[in-house]
Coordinates of C-alpha atoms in Angstrom, one line a residue:
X883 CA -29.4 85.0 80.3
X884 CA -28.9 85.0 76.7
X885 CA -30.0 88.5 76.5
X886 CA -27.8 89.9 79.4
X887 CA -24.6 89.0 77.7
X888 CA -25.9 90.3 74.5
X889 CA -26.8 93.4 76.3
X890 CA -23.5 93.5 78.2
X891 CA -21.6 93.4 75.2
X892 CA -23.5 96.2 74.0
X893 CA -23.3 98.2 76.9
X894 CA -19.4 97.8 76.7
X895 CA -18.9 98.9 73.3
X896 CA -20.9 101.6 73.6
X897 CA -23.2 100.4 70.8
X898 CA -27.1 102.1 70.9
X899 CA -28.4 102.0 67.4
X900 CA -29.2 98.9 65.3
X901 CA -27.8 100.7 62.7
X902 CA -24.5 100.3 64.8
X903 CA -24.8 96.6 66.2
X904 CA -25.6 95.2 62.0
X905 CA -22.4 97.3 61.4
X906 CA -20.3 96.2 64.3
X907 CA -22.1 92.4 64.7
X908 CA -24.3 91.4 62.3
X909 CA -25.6 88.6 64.8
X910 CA -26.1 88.2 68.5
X911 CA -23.7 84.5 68.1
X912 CA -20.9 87.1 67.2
X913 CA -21.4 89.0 70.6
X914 CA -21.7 85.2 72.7
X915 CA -18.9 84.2 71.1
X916 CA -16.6 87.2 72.4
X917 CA -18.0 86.5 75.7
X918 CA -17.0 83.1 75.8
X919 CA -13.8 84.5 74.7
X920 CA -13.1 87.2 77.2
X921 CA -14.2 84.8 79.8
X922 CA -11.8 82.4 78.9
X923 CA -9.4 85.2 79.5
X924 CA -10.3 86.2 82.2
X925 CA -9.0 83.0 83.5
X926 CA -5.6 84.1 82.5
X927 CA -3.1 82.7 80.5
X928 CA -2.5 79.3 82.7
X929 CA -6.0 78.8 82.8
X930 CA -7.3 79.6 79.6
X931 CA -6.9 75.8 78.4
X932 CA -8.0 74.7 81.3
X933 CA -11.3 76.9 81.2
X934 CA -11.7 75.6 77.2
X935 CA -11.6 71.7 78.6
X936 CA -13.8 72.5 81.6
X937 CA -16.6 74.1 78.7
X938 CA -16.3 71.2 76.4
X939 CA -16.6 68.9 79.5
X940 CA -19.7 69.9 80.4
X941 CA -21.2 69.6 77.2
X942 CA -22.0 66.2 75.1
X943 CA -22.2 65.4 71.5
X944 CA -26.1 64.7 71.4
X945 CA -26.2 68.6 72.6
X946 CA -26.6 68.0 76.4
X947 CA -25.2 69.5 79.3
X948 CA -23.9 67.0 82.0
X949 CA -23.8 67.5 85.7
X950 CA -20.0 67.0 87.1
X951 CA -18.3 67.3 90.2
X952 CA -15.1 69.0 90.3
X953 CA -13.4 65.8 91.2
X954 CA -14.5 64.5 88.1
X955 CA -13.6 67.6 86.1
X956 CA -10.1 67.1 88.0
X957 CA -9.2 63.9 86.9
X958 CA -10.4 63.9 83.4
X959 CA -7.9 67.5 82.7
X960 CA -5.3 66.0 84.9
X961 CA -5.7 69.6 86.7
X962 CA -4.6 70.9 89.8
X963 CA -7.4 71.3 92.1
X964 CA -6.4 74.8 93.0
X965 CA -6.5 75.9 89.0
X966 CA -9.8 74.3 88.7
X967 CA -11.2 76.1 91.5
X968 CA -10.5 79.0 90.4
X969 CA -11.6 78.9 86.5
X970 CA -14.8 77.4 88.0
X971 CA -15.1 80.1 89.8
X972 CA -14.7 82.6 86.7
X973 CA -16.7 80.7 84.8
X974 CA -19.8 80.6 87.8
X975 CA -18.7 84.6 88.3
X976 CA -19.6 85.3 84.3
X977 CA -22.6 83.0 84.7
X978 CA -21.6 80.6 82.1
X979 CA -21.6 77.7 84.6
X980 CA -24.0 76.9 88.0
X981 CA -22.7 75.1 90.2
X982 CA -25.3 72.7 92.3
X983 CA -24.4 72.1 96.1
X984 CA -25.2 68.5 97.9
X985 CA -24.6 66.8 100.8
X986 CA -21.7 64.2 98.6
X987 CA -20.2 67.1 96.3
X988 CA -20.5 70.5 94.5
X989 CA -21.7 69.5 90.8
X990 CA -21.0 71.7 88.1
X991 CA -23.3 72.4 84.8
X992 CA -23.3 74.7 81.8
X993 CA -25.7 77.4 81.8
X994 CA -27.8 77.4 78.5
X995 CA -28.3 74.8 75.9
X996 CA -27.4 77.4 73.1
X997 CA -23.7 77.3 74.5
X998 CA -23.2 73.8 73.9
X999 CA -23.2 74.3 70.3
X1000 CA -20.8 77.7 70.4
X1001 CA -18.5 75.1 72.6
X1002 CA -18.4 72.5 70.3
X1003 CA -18.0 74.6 67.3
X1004 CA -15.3 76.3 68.7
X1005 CA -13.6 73.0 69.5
X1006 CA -14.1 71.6 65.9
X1007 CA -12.4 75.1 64.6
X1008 CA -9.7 74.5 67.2
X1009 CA -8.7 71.3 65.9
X1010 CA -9.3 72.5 62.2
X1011 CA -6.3 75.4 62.8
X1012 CA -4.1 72.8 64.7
X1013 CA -4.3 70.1 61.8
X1014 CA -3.4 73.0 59.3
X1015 CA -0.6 74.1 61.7
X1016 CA 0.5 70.2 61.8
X1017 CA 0.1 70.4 58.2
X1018 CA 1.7 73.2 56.8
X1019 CA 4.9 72.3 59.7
X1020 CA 5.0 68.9 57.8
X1021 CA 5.3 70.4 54.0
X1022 CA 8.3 72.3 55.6
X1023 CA 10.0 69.1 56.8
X1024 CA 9.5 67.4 53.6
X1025 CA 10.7 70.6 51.5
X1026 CA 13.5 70.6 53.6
X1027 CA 14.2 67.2 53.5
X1028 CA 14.0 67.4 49.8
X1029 CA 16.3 70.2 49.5
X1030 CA 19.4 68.5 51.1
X1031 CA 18.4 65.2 49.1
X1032 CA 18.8 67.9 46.3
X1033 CA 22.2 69.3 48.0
X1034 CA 23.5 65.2 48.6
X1035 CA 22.7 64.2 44.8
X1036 CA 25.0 67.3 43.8
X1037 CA 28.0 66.6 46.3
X1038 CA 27.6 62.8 45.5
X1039 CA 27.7 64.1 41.7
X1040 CA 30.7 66.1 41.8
X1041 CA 32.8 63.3 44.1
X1042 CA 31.6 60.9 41.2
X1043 CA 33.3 63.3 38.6
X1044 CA 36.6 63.7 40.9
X1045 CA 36.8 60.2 41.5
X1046 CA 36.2 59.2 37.6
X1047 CA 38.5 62.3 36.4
X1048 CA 35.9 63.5 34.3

Protein backbone atom coordinates (compact mmCIF):
# COMPACT_ATOMS: atom_id res chain seq x y z
CA UNK A 1 0.00 0.00 0.00
CA UNK A 2 2.66 2.26 0.94
CA UNK A 3 4.07 2.09 -2.39
CA UNK A 4 0.78 2.75 -4.37
CA UNK A 5 0.29 6.12 -2.77
CA UNK A 6 3.81 6.86 -3.39
CA UNK A 7 3.40 5.83 -6.90
CA UNK A 8 0.08 7.71 -7.19
CA UNK A 9 1.53 10.80 -6.17
CA UNK A 10 4.01 10.31 -8.70
CA UNK A 11 1.88 9.39 -11.39
CA UNK A 12 -0.11 12.76 -10.68
CA UNK A 13 2.65 15.14 -10.78
CA UNK A 14 3.93 13.75 -13.71
CA UNK A 15 7.26 13.01 -11.93
CA UNK A 16 9.53 10.01 -13.92
CA UNK A 17 13.13 10.59 -12.97
CA UNK A 18 14.76 10.40 -9.57
CA UNK A 19 16.43 13.25 -10.48
CA UNK A 20 12.88 14.95 -10.45
CA UNK A 21 11.21 13.23 -7.25
CA UNK A 22 14.84 14.37 -4.88
CA UNK A 23 14.04 17.83 -6.53
CA UNK A 24 10.29 17.88 -6.01
CA UNK A 25 10.29 15.43 -2.54
CA UNK A 26 13.29 14.58 -1.19
CA UNK A 27 11.36 11.61 0.80
CA UNK A 28 8.51 9.35 0.18
CA UNK A 29 6.88 10.77 4.03
CA UNK A 30 6.69 14.13 1.96
CA UNK A 31 4.47 12.35 -0.74
CA UNK A 32 2.19 10.32 2.32
CA UNK A 33 1.84 13.31 3.95
CA UNK A 34 0.05 15.15 0.80
CA UNK A 35 -2.08 12.21 0.55
CA UNK A 36 -3.30 12.31 3.95
CA UNK A 37 -3.85 15.85 3.04
CA UNK A 38 -5.80 15.72 -0.08
CA UNK A 39 -7.78 12.95 1.47
CA UNK A 40 -8.72 15.03 4.13
CA UNK A 41 -10.01 17.30 1.46
CA UNK A 42 -11.57 15.33 -0.21
CA UNK A 43 -13.91 15.23 2.60
CA UNK A 44 -14.69 18.73 2.07
CA UNK A 45 -14.63 21.63 4.08
CA UNK A 46 -17.39 20.29 6.82
CA UNK A 47 -15.68 17.20 7.04
CA UNK A 48 -12.22 17.88 6.99
CA UNK A 49 -12.12 18.10 10.99
CA UNK A 50 -14.13 15.45 11.20
CA UNK A 51 -11.87 13.23 8.97
CA UNK A 52 -8.59 14.58 11.21
CA UNK A 53 -10.50 13.21 14.62
CA UNK A 54 -11.68 10.00 12.84
CA UNK A 55 -7.45 9.43 11.84
CA UNK A 56 -6.27 10.27 15.28
CA UNK A 57 -9.15 7.99 16.71
CA UNK A 58 -8.00 5.12 15.23
CA UNK A 59 -4.61 5.44 16.31
CA UNK A 60 -3.02 5.13 19.99
CA UNK A 61 -0.14 6.55 21.72
CA UNK A 62 1.96 3.19 22.14
CA UNK A 63 1.72 3.31 18.04
CA UNK A 64 -1.40 0.94 17.54
CA UNK A 65 -4.20 1.01 15.52
CA UNK A 66 -7.62 0.16 17.36
CA UNK A 67 -10.64 -1.42 15.87
CA UNK A 68 -13.95 0.92 16.34
CA UNK A 69 -17.28 0.88 15.38
CA UNK A 70 -18.77 3.90 13.93
CA UNK A 71 -20.97 4.21 16.87
CA UNK A 72 -18.15 4.58 18.88
CA UNK A 73 -16.35 7.00 16.48
CA UNK A 74 -19.89 8.90 16.71
CA UNK A 75 -20.00 9.56 20.11
CA UNK A 76 -16.52 10.27 20.97
CA UNK A 77 -16.65 13.45 17.88
CA UNK A 78 -20.13 14.23 18.91
CA UNK A 79 -20.73 13.76 14.95
CA UNK A 80 -23.71 13.36 13.00
CA UNK A 81 -24.00 9.91 11.78
CA UNK A 82 -24.61 10.97 8.25
CA UNK A 83 -21.05 13.17 8.27
CA UNK A 84 -19.29 10.17 9.60
CA UNK A 85 -20.61 7.95 7.04
CA UNK A 86 -19.54 9.73 4.66
CA UNK A 87 -15.80 10.65 5.64
CA UNK A 88 -15.56 6.92 6.48
CA UNK A 89 -16.43 6.28 3.39
CA UNK A 90 -13.61 8.74 1.82
CA UNK A 91 -11.35 7.59 3.91
CA UNK A 92 -12.11 3.46 3.06
CA UNK A 93 -12.43 4.96 -0.81
CA UNK A 94 -8.51 6.29 -0.54
CA UNK A 95 -7.69 3.16 1.34
CA UNK A 96 -6.46 4.75 4.36
CA UNK A 97 -9.08 2.91 6.50
CA UNK A 98 -10.70 -0.88 6.23
CA UNK A 99 -13.59 -1.26 7.51
CA UNK A 100 -14.38 -4.96 9.13
CA UNK A 101 -18.06 -6.29 8.72
CA UNK A 102 -19.82 -8.53 11.70
CA UNK A 103 -22.82 -9.85 12.62
CA UNK A 104 -22.95 -6.82 15.92
CA UNK A 105 -21.40 -3.77 13.82
CA UNK A 106 -19.10 -2.51 11.04
CA UNK A 107 -15.60 -1.86 12.84
CA UNK A 108 -13.38 0.48 11.47
CA UNK A 109 -9.28 0.39 11.43
CA UNK A 110 -6.38 2.39 10.06
CA UNK A 111 -4.62 0.82 7.21
CA UNK A 112 -0.75 0.80 7.91
CA UNK A 113 1.21 1.08 11.01
CA UNK A 114 3.43 3.79 9.30
CA UNK A 115 0.31 6.13 9.33
CA UNK A 116 -0.09 6.22 12.91
CA UNK A 117 3.01 8.11 13.31
CA UNK A 118 2.25 10.76 10.24
CA UNK A 119 -1.25 11.10 12.33
CA UNK A 120 0.14 11.80 15.41
CA UNK A 121 2.81 14.06 14.17
CA UNK A 122 0.46 15.95 12.41
CA UNK A 123 -1.69 16.33 15.52
CA UNK A 124 1.30 17.45 17.70
CA UNK A 125 2.12 20.26 14.79
CA UNK A 126 -1.56 21.06 14.92
CA UNK A 127 -1.63 21.97 18.48
CA UNK A 128 1.98 23.52 18.20
CA UNK A 129 0.35 26.33 15.40
CA UNK A 130 -2.77 26.69 17.61
CA UNK A 131 -0.82 27.40 20.98
CA UNK A 132 1.36 30.02 18.91
CA UNK A 133 -2.03 31.42 17.44
CA UNK A 134 -3.27 31.51 21.19
CA UNK A 135 -0.15 33.03 21.94
CA UNK A 136 0.70 35.61 19.67
CA UNK A 137 -3.56 36.74 20.02
CA UNK A 138 -2.70 37.05 23.86
CA UNK A 139 0.56 39.50 23.36
CA UNK A 140 -2.00 41.62 21.37
CA UNK A 141 -4.45 41.79 24.29
CA UNK A 142 -1.86 42.66 26.72
CA UNK A 143 -0.22 45.37 24.20
CA UNK A 144 -3.43 46.66 23.87
CA UNK A 145 -4.27 46.65 27.22
CA UNK A 146 -1.12 48.29 27.97
CA UNK A 147 -1.61 51.00 25.57
CA UNK A 148 -4.88 52.44 27.01
CA UNK A 149 -3.27 51.97 30.58
CA UNK A 150 -0.66 54.22 28.73
CA UNK A 151 -3.61 56.51 27.19
CA UNK A 152 -5.56 56.51 31.09
CA UNK A 153 -2.17 57.53 32.95
CA UNK A 154 -1.98 60.59 30.47
CA UNK A 155 -5.80 61.76 30.67
CA UNK A 156 -5.59 61.11 34.52
CA UNK A 157 -2.28 63.34 34.22
CA UNK A 158 -3.65 66.16 32.48
CA UNK A 159 -7.12 66.27 34.81
CA UNK A 160 -4.61 66.22 37.77
CA UNK A 161 -2.89 69.45 36.20
CA UNK A 162 -6.47 71.15 35.54
CA UNK A 163 -7.69 70.35 38.76
CA UNK A 164 -4.32 71.56 40.68
CA UNK A 165 -3.98 74.72 38.10
CA UNK A 166 -0.66 73.85 37.35
Amino acid sequence: YHLQVVGAQLQADRIVTLAEYQREYGSKEVLVERYLENTIRDCGPEGENIAREVLFLLTTENGTRPLKTRTELAVELGASDGQLKLVLNILSGAGLVVMFRESTADFYQLVHNYLVTFIRQQRQADERARYRLTQSQLNAILKKRIQELYAAGAVLGILFLIVTGK
